[in-house]
Short mmCIF file of C-alpha atoms and ligand atoms in Angstrom, two decimals:
data_model
loop_
_atom_site.label_atom_id
_atom_site.label_comp_id
_atom_site.label_asym_id
_atom_site.label_seq_id
_atom_site.Cartn_x
_atom_site.Cartn_y
_atom_site.Cartn_z
CA UNK O 1389 0.00 0.00 0.00
CA UNK O 1390 1.26 3.49 -0.84
CA UNK O 1391 2.19 5.75 2.02
CA UNK O 1392 -0.03 8.74 2.72
CA UNK O 1393 0.83 12.42 2.68
CA UNK O 1394 -1.53 15.12 3.89
CA UNK O 1395 -1.11 18.55 2.30
CA UNK O 1396 -3.00 21.11 4.33
CA UNK O 1397 -3.89 23.42 1.38
CA UNK O 1398 -3.68 23.43 -2.37
CA UNK O 1399 -0.13 24.44 -3.36
CA UNK O 1400 1.34 24.79 -6.87
CA UNK O 1401 1.08 21.70 -9.07
CA UNK O 1402 4.81 20.93 -9.49
CA UNK O 1403 5.12 19.93 -5.83
CA UNK O 1404 1.86 18.01 -5.80
CA UNK O 1405 2.80 16.10 -8.97
CA UNK O 1406 6.13 15.15 -7.49
CA UNK O 1407 4.45 13.89 -4.35
CA UNK O 1408 1.90 11.91 -6.36
CA UNK O 1409 4.74 9.99 -8.02
CA UNK O 1410 5.61 8.56 -4.60
CA UNK O 1411 2.58 8.69 -2.34
CA UNK O 1412 -1.13 8.75 -1.91
CA UNK O 1413 -1.63 12.48 -1.65
CA UNK O 1414 -4.54 13.99 0.24
CA UNK O 1415 -4.83 17.72 -0.42
CA UNK O 1416 -7.16 19.80 1.75
CA UNK O 1417 -9.62 21.12 -0.82
CA UNK O 1418 -10.84 24.37 0.73
CA UNK O 1419 -9.25 27.79 0.32
CA UNK O 1420 -9.37 28.26 4.11
CA UNK O 1421 -7.21 26.11 6.40
CA UNK O 1422 -8.61 22.94 7.95
CA UNK O 1423 -9.90 23.46 11.47
CA UNK O 1424 -8.24 21.57 14.28
CA UNK O 1425 -10.57 18.60 14.07
CA UNK O 1426 -10.05 18.21 10.33
CA UNK O 1427 -6.34 18.73 10.63
CA UNK O 1428 -6.11 15.98 13.24
CA UNK O 1429 -8.28 13.51 11.37
CA UNK O 1430 -6.67 14.05 7.95
CA UNK O 1431 -3.18 13.77 9.48
CA UNK O 1432 -3.99 10.34 10.86
CA UNK O 1433 -1.77 7.62 9.39
CA UNK O 1434 0.24 10.03 7.24
CA UNK O 1435 3.95 9.45 6.74
CA UNK O 1436 4.36 13.14 5.98
CA UNK O 1437 2.58 16.42 6.51
CA UNK O 1438 3.01 19.37 4.18
CA UNK O 1439 1.98 22.28 6.37
CA UNK O 1440 1.49 26.04 6.11
CA UNK O 1441 2.31 28.75 8.59
CA UNK O 1442 -1.36 28.86 9.56
CA UNK O 1443 -1.24 25.26 10.85
CA UNK O 1444 -0.22 24.74 14.46
CA UNK O 1445 1.96 21.64 14.42
CA UNK O 1446 2.38 20.51 18.02
CA UNK O 1447 2.56 17.32 20.10
CA UNK O 1448 -1.20 16.91 19.86
CA UNK O 1449 -1.13 16.90 16.05
CA UNK O 1450 1.85 14.54 15.99
CA UNK O 1451 -0.10 12.22 18.32
CA UNK O 1452 -3.10 12.45 16.00
CA UNK O 1453 -0.93 11.61 12.99
CA UNK O 1454 0.39 8.54 14.74
CA UNK O 1455 3.59 6.49 14.61
CA UNK O 1456 3.88 6.47 10.79
CA UNK O 1457 4.76 10.17 10.75
CA UNK O 1458 8.35 10.64 9.52
CA UNK O 1459 8.46 14.21 8.24
CA UNK O 1460 6.86 17.63 8.42
CA UNK O 1461 7.62 19.96 5.52
CA UNK O 1462 6.62 23.55 6.14
CA UNK O 1463 5.69 25.43 3.00
CA UNK O 1464 7.53 28.54 4.24
CA UNK O 1465 10.96 29.59 5.34
CA UNK O 1466 9.65 30.50 8.82
CA UNK O 1467 8.64 27.63 11.09
CA UNK O 1468 7.39 29.26 14.28
CA UNK O 1469 4.14 27.30 13.78
CA UNK O 1470 5.97 24.02 14.43
CA UNK O 1471 7.14 22.62 17.75
CA UNK O 1472 10.51 21.60 16.36
CA UNK O 1473 11.83 20.30 19.68
CA UNK O 1474 8.87 18.00 20.04
CA UNK O 1475 9.36 16.71 16.50
CA UNK O 1476 13.05 16.16 17.19
CA UNK O 1477 12.23 14.25 20.38
CA UNK O 1478 10.10 11.93 18.26
CA UNK O 1479 12.69 11.69 15.46
CA UNK O 1480 10.31 13.37 13.03
CA UNK O 1481 12.24 15.44 10.48
CA UNK O 1482 11.20 19.07 9.94
CA UNK O 1483 12.00 21.01 6.79
CA UNK O 1484 11.38 24.45 5.33
CA UNK O 1485 11.84 26.33 2.05
CA UNK O 1486 14.73 28.81 2.37
CA UNK O 1487 16.43 30.88 -0.36
CA UNK O 1488 13.86 30.58 -3.15
CA UNK O 1489 11.63 33.27 -1.62
CA UNK O 1490 14.41 35.65 -0.58
CA UNK O 1491 14.16 37.98 -3.59
CA UNK O 1492 10.37 37.91 -3.71
CA UNK O 1493 10.16 38.86 -0.03
CA UNK O 1494 12.87 41.50 -0.30
CA UNK O 1495 10.97 43.06 -3.20
CA UNK O 1496 7.83 43.31 -1.09
CA UNK O 1497 9.84 45.02 1.67
CA UNK O 1498 11.08 47.59 -0.86
CA UNK O 1499 7.53 48.08 -2.10
CA UNK O 1500 6.42 48.77 1.45
CA UNK O 1501 9.25 51.25 2.01
CA UNK O 1502 8.26 53.20 -1.11
CA UNK O 1503 4.55 52.98 -0.40
CA UNK O 1504 5.00 54.14 3.18
CA UNK O 1505 7.47 56.91 2.32
CA UNK O 1506 5.31 58.32 -0.50
CA UNK O 1507 1.72 57.82 0.65
CA UNK O 1508 0.71 55.26 -1.99
CA UNK O 1509 -2.25 54.21 0.12
CA UNK O 1510 -3.79 57.68 0.46
CA UNK O 1511 -3.03 58.41 -3.20
CA UNK O 1512 -4.73 55.28 -4.47
CA UNK O 1513 -7.73 55.81 -2.21
CA UNK O 1514 -8.01 59.45 -3.33
CA UNK O 1515 -8.08 58.50 -7.00
CA UNK O 1516 -10.60 55.70 -6.43
CA UNK O 1517 -12.88 57.95 -4.40
CA UNK O 1518 -12.78 60.70 -7.10
CA UNK O 1519 -11.11 62.99 -4.56
CA UNK O 1520 -8.16 63.88 -6.79
CA UNK O 1521 -9.08 67.47 -7.53
CA UNK O 1522 -5.86 69.06 -8.74
CA UNK O 1523 -2.07 68.93 -8.62
CA UNK O 1524 -1.42 69.89 -5.04
CA UNK O 1525 1.76 71.75 -4.07
CA UNK O 1526 1.23 70.71 -0.47
CA UNK O 1527 -0.51 67.38 -0.99
CA UNK O 1528 0.81 63.97 0.02
CA UNK O 1529 4.34 65.11 0.76
CA UNK O 1530 6.55 62.20 1.70
CA UNK O 1531 10.10 61.27 2.61
CA UNK O 1532 13.14 61.21 0.33
CA UNK O 1533 15.07 57.97 0.49
CA UNK O 1534 18.46 58.82 -1.09
CA UNK O 1535 21.34 58.50 1.32
CA UNK O 1536 19.17 57.74 4.36
CA UNK O 1537 20.16 55.31 7.10
CA UNK O 1538 18.76 51.80 6.86
CA UNK O 1539 18.47 49.64 9.97
CA UNK O 1540 18.06 45.92 9.37
CA UNK O 1541 16.97 43.90 12.38
CA UNK O 1542 18.04 40.32 11.68
CA UNK O 1543 20.75 40.15 9.01
CA UNK O 1544 19.86 36.81 7.43
CA UNK O 1545 19.27 36.09 3.76
CA UNK O 1546 16.22 38.33 3.36
CA UNK O 1547 17.68 41.13 5.48
CA UNK O 1548 20.79 41.10 3.30
CA UNK O 1549 18.72 41.12 0.10
CA UNK O 1550 16.77 44.17 1.32
CA UNK O 1551 20.02 45.87 2.33
CA UNK O 1552 21.55 45.23 -1.11
CA UNK O 1553 18.60 46.85 -2.83
CA UNK O 1554 18.54 49.95 -0.64
CA UNK O 1555 22.30 50.46 -0.27
CA UNK O 1556 22.99 49.99 -3.98
CA UNK O 1557 19.85 51.61 -5.32
CA UNK O 1558 19.37 54.45 -2.86
CA UNK O 1559 22.88 54.84 -1.54
CA UNK O 1560 21.72 54.22 2.03
CA UNK O 1561 24.02 53.81 5.01
CA UNK O 1562 23.57 50.43 6.65
CA UNK O 1563 23.42 49.45 10.31
CA UNK O 1564 22.12 46.10 11.50
CA UNK O 1565 21.57 43.85 14.46
CA UNK O 1566 22.39 40.19 14.26
CA UNK O 1567 23.45 37.32 16.49
CA UNK O 1568 26.95 37.53 15.02
CA UNK O 1569 29.15 39.87 13.01
CA UNK O 1570 28.75 39.63 9.24
CA UNK O 1571 32.14 40.58 7.76
CA UNK O 1572 31.01 39.78 4.17
CA UNK O 1573 28.07 42.19 4.54
CA UNK O 1574 30.30 44.85 6.06
CA UNK O 1575 32.73 44.47 3.18
CA UNK O 1576 30.06 44.34 0.47
CA UNK O 1577 27.69 47.01 1.70
CA UNK O 1578 29.66 49.02 4.21
CA UNK O 1579 27.40 47.74 6.99
CA UNK O 1580 28.01 48.10 10.71
CA UNK O 1581 26.60 45.80 13.40
CA UNK O 1582 25.23 47.94 16.22
CA UNK O 1583 23.23 47.61 19.41
CA UNK O 1584 19.46 47.65 18.91
CA UNK O 1585 19.07 51.01 20.67
CA UNK O 1586 21.57 52.66 18.33
CA UNK O 1587 19.84 51.15 15.30
CA UNK O 1588 16.44 52.38 16.44
CA UNK O 1589 17.56 55.89 17.22
CA UNK O 1590 19.65 56.47 14.08
CA UNK O 1591 17.73 54.70 11.30
CA UNK O 1592 15.32 56.36 8.90
CA UNK O 1593 14.09 53.03 7.57
CA UNK O 1594 13.83 50.06 9.94
CA UNK O 1595 13.15 46.70 8.34
CA UNK O 1596 12.40 43.60 10.43
CA UNK O 1597 13.87 40.26 9.35
CA UNK O 1598 14.18 38.32 12.56
CA UNK O 1599 12.39 35.05 13.19
CA UNK O 1600 9.67 34.96 15.84
CA UNK O 1601 10.82 33.34 19.06
CA UNK O 1602 10.34 34.14 22.75
CA UNK O 1603 13.26 36.59 22.56
CA UNK O 1604 11.87 38.56 19.60
CA UNK O 1605 8.17 38.53 20.52
CA UNK O 1606 7.12 42.22 20.74
CA UNK O 1607 10.67 43.37 20.17
CA UNK O 1608 9.02 46.47 18.74
CA UNK O 1609 6.88 47.86 21.55
CA UNK O 1610 6.26 51.17 23.32
CA UNK O 1611 9.83 51.66 24.56
CA UNK O 1612 11.57 50.62 21.36
CA UNK O 1613 9.17 52.70 19.25
CA UNK O 1614 9.96 55.67 21.51
CA UNK O 1615 13.59 55.48 20.43
CA UNK O 1616 12.76 55.85 16.72
CA UNK O 1617 13.01 59.12 14.80
CA UNK O 1618 9.82 61.07 14.12
CA UNK O 1619 10.22 60.51 10.39
CA UNK O 1620 11.14 56.81 10.73
CA UNK O 1621 9.45 54.18 8.57
CA UNK O 1622 9.01 50.70 10.02
CA UNK O 1623 8.64 47.74 7.67
CA UNK O 1624 7.76 44.21 8.76
CA UNK O 1625 7.95 41.30 6.33
CA UNK O 1626 9.01 38.81 9.03
CA UNK O 1627 6.33 37.80 11.52
CA UNK O 1628 3.51 39.88 12.99
CA UNK O 1629 4.32 38.82 16.55
CA UNK O 1630 7.62 40.73 16.48
CA UNK O 1631 5.58 43.95 16.78
CA UNK O 1632 3.25 44.94 19.60
CA UNK O 1633 0.43 46.20 17.40
CA UNK O 1634 -1.29 48.29 20.08
CA UNK O 1635 1.94 50.17 20.70
CA UNK O 1636 2.48 50.56 16.94
CA UNK O 1637 -1.04 51.93 16.54
CA UNK O 1638 -0.35 54.57 19.20
CA UNK O 1639 3.00 55.50 17.66
CA UNK O 1640 1.45 55.90 14.20
CA UNK O 1641 -1.68 57.68 15.37
CA UNK O 1642 0.28 60.21 17.40
CA UNK O 1643 2.81 60.61 14.54
CA UNK O 1644 5.58 59.53 16.85
CA UNK O 1645 6.92 57.76 13.75
CA UNK O 1646 6.11 58.59 10.13
CA UNK O 1647 4.63 55.38 8.76
CA UNK O 1648 4.66 51.61 8.77
CA UNK O 1649 4.42 48.98 6.06
CA UNK O 1650 3.35 45.54 7.21
CA UNK O 1651 3.19 42.35 5.19
CA UNK O 1652 2.59 40.35 8.35
CA UNK O 1653 0.30 40.89 11.32
CA UNK O 1654 -0.74 39.09 14.46
CA UNK O 1655 -3.17 37.47 14.04
CA UNK O 1656 -3.55 36.88 10.32
CA UNK O 1657 -5.87 38.00 8.95
CA UNK O 1658 -6.28 41.11 11.09
CA UNK O 1659 -9.60 41.15 12.93
CA UNK O 1660 -12.22 43.39 11.30
CA UNK O 1661 -12.15 45.81 14.25
CA UNK O 1662 -8.36 46.23 14.24
CA UNK O 1663 -7.61 49.92 14.59
CA UNK O 1664 -4.42 49.59 12.54
CA UNK O 1665 -6.58 49.19 9.43
CA UNK O 1666 -7.96 52.70 9.92
CA UNK O 1667 -4.65 54.55 9.78
CA UNK O 1668 -3.55 56.45 6.66
CA UNK O 1669 0.09 55.94 7.57
CA UNK O 1670 -0.11 52.18 7.98
CA UNK O 1671 0.05 50.08 4.84
CA UNK O 1672 -0.96 46.48 5.32
CA UNK O 1673 -0.59 43.66 2.82
CA UNK O 1674 -2.05 40.16 3.29
CA UNK O 1675 1.27 38.33 3.81
CA UNK O 1676 2.32 38.14 0.17
CA UNK O 1677 6.11 38.21 0.66
CA UNK O 1678 6.71 34.95 -1.17
CA UNK O 1679 3.73 35.24 -3.51
CA UNK O 1680 5.37 35.06 -6.93
CA UNK O 1681 4.76 32.20 -9.38
CA UNK O 1682 8.41 31.27 -9.40
CA UNK O 1683 8.98 31.33 -5.64
CA UNK O 1684 5.81 29.41 -4.85
CA UNK O 1685 6.53 26.75 -7.51
CA UNK O 1686 10.03 26.25 -6.17
CA UNK O 1687 8.75 26.14 -2.58
CA UNK O 1688 6.33 23.37 -3.55
CA UNK O 1689 9.12 21.27 -5.07
CA UNK O 1690 11.38 21.80 -2.06
CA UNK O 1691 8.65 20.81 0.37
CA UNK O 1692 7.86 17.71 -1.71
CA UNK O 1693 11.52 16.70 -1.81
CA UNK O 1694 11.74 17.14 1.95
CA UNK O 1695 8.88 14.69 2.42
CA UNK O 1696 10.19 12.18 -0.11
CA UNK O 1697 13.53 12.09 1.71
CA UNK O 1698 11.95 11.79 5.15
CA UNK O 1699 9.66 8.97 4.04
CA UNK O 1700 12.69 7.09 2.70
CA UNK O 1701 14.51 7.55 6.01
CA UNK O 1702 17.00 9.95 4.42
CA UNK O 1703 17.96 13.43 5.67
CA UNK O 1704 15.75 16.19 4.30
CA UNK O 1705 17.53 18.33 1.69
CA UNK O 1706 16.20 21.47 3.39
CA UNK O 1707 16.01 20.77 7.10
CA UNK O 1708 15.26 23.54 9.59
C1 LIG Z 2909 7.73 32.37 4.98
O1 LIG Z 2909 8.09 31.58 4.12
O2 LIG Z 2909 8.02 32.26 6.16
C2 LIG Z 2909 6.94 33.52 4.51
O3 LIG Z 2909 6.50 34.29 5.56
C3 LIG Z 2909 5.80 33.04 3.66
O4 LIG Z 2909 5.44 34.09 2.80
#
């Protein structure tokens, strides 16, 4: 009998086809994620789970899957939705999809910088609402970007890709925080690793690229926002939980900082009564960092290859 794989949402065909060559593949058919009950029951007996960041993969789900489970392939580079230690304890391999979404996500961060600096949101809404009356000498004035200081929090692959774009394209000065020094980045982009407080108080653009863990949860909160410049722009393409959204709302409403561009929120989607949605100076996208045809196709193939390896008792090619 063929081994079973449960895929928790429809993903691009290349990955599904590859999986079908090896397994019985059960793909959750709805556009919305399976609820807990469905997730548990469809996982039962699977040798592998292909999961999304909206699926909580914990001991309970691993129990529900049962002893056949050999691998969990997250269809994302981030894996804060998975209890990796628990999986490790059970010798279940966990994989992710790094690299292939770096450029796509960095591009979205740049889009958010431009949109936040130059009032894209108000401009688009004005045109749609037929409120564009004339060329306004004083209308929608934004921030120049040339030569400004860029602060990257979390100098991994995506942080570096954002830095390359803004240092090379806009001649920005680069400061960053990171667990370790990055001599190649310093040499390539003239970067300087600094303490978080220095980054926050000197940067004009602050872009978040850290993973979400207990140490980075609400890293951006009232006190850290208070250190930022009044014309600072905050961009988050990492995880919503890194930012305390109530504190961000206050900082944006009171114009303590200039604007924010968010591709990620906590929770996702934002609740309908979220006050952040009402602000002119807060641009919010529905977590589309990796949403290009190419990145998503490649992610599907990587996740499939992770599960094929795990089911064969081999190391995943892209382990977390
Ligand atoms: C990831 O891969 O972690 C991204 O957030 C998905 O867009």
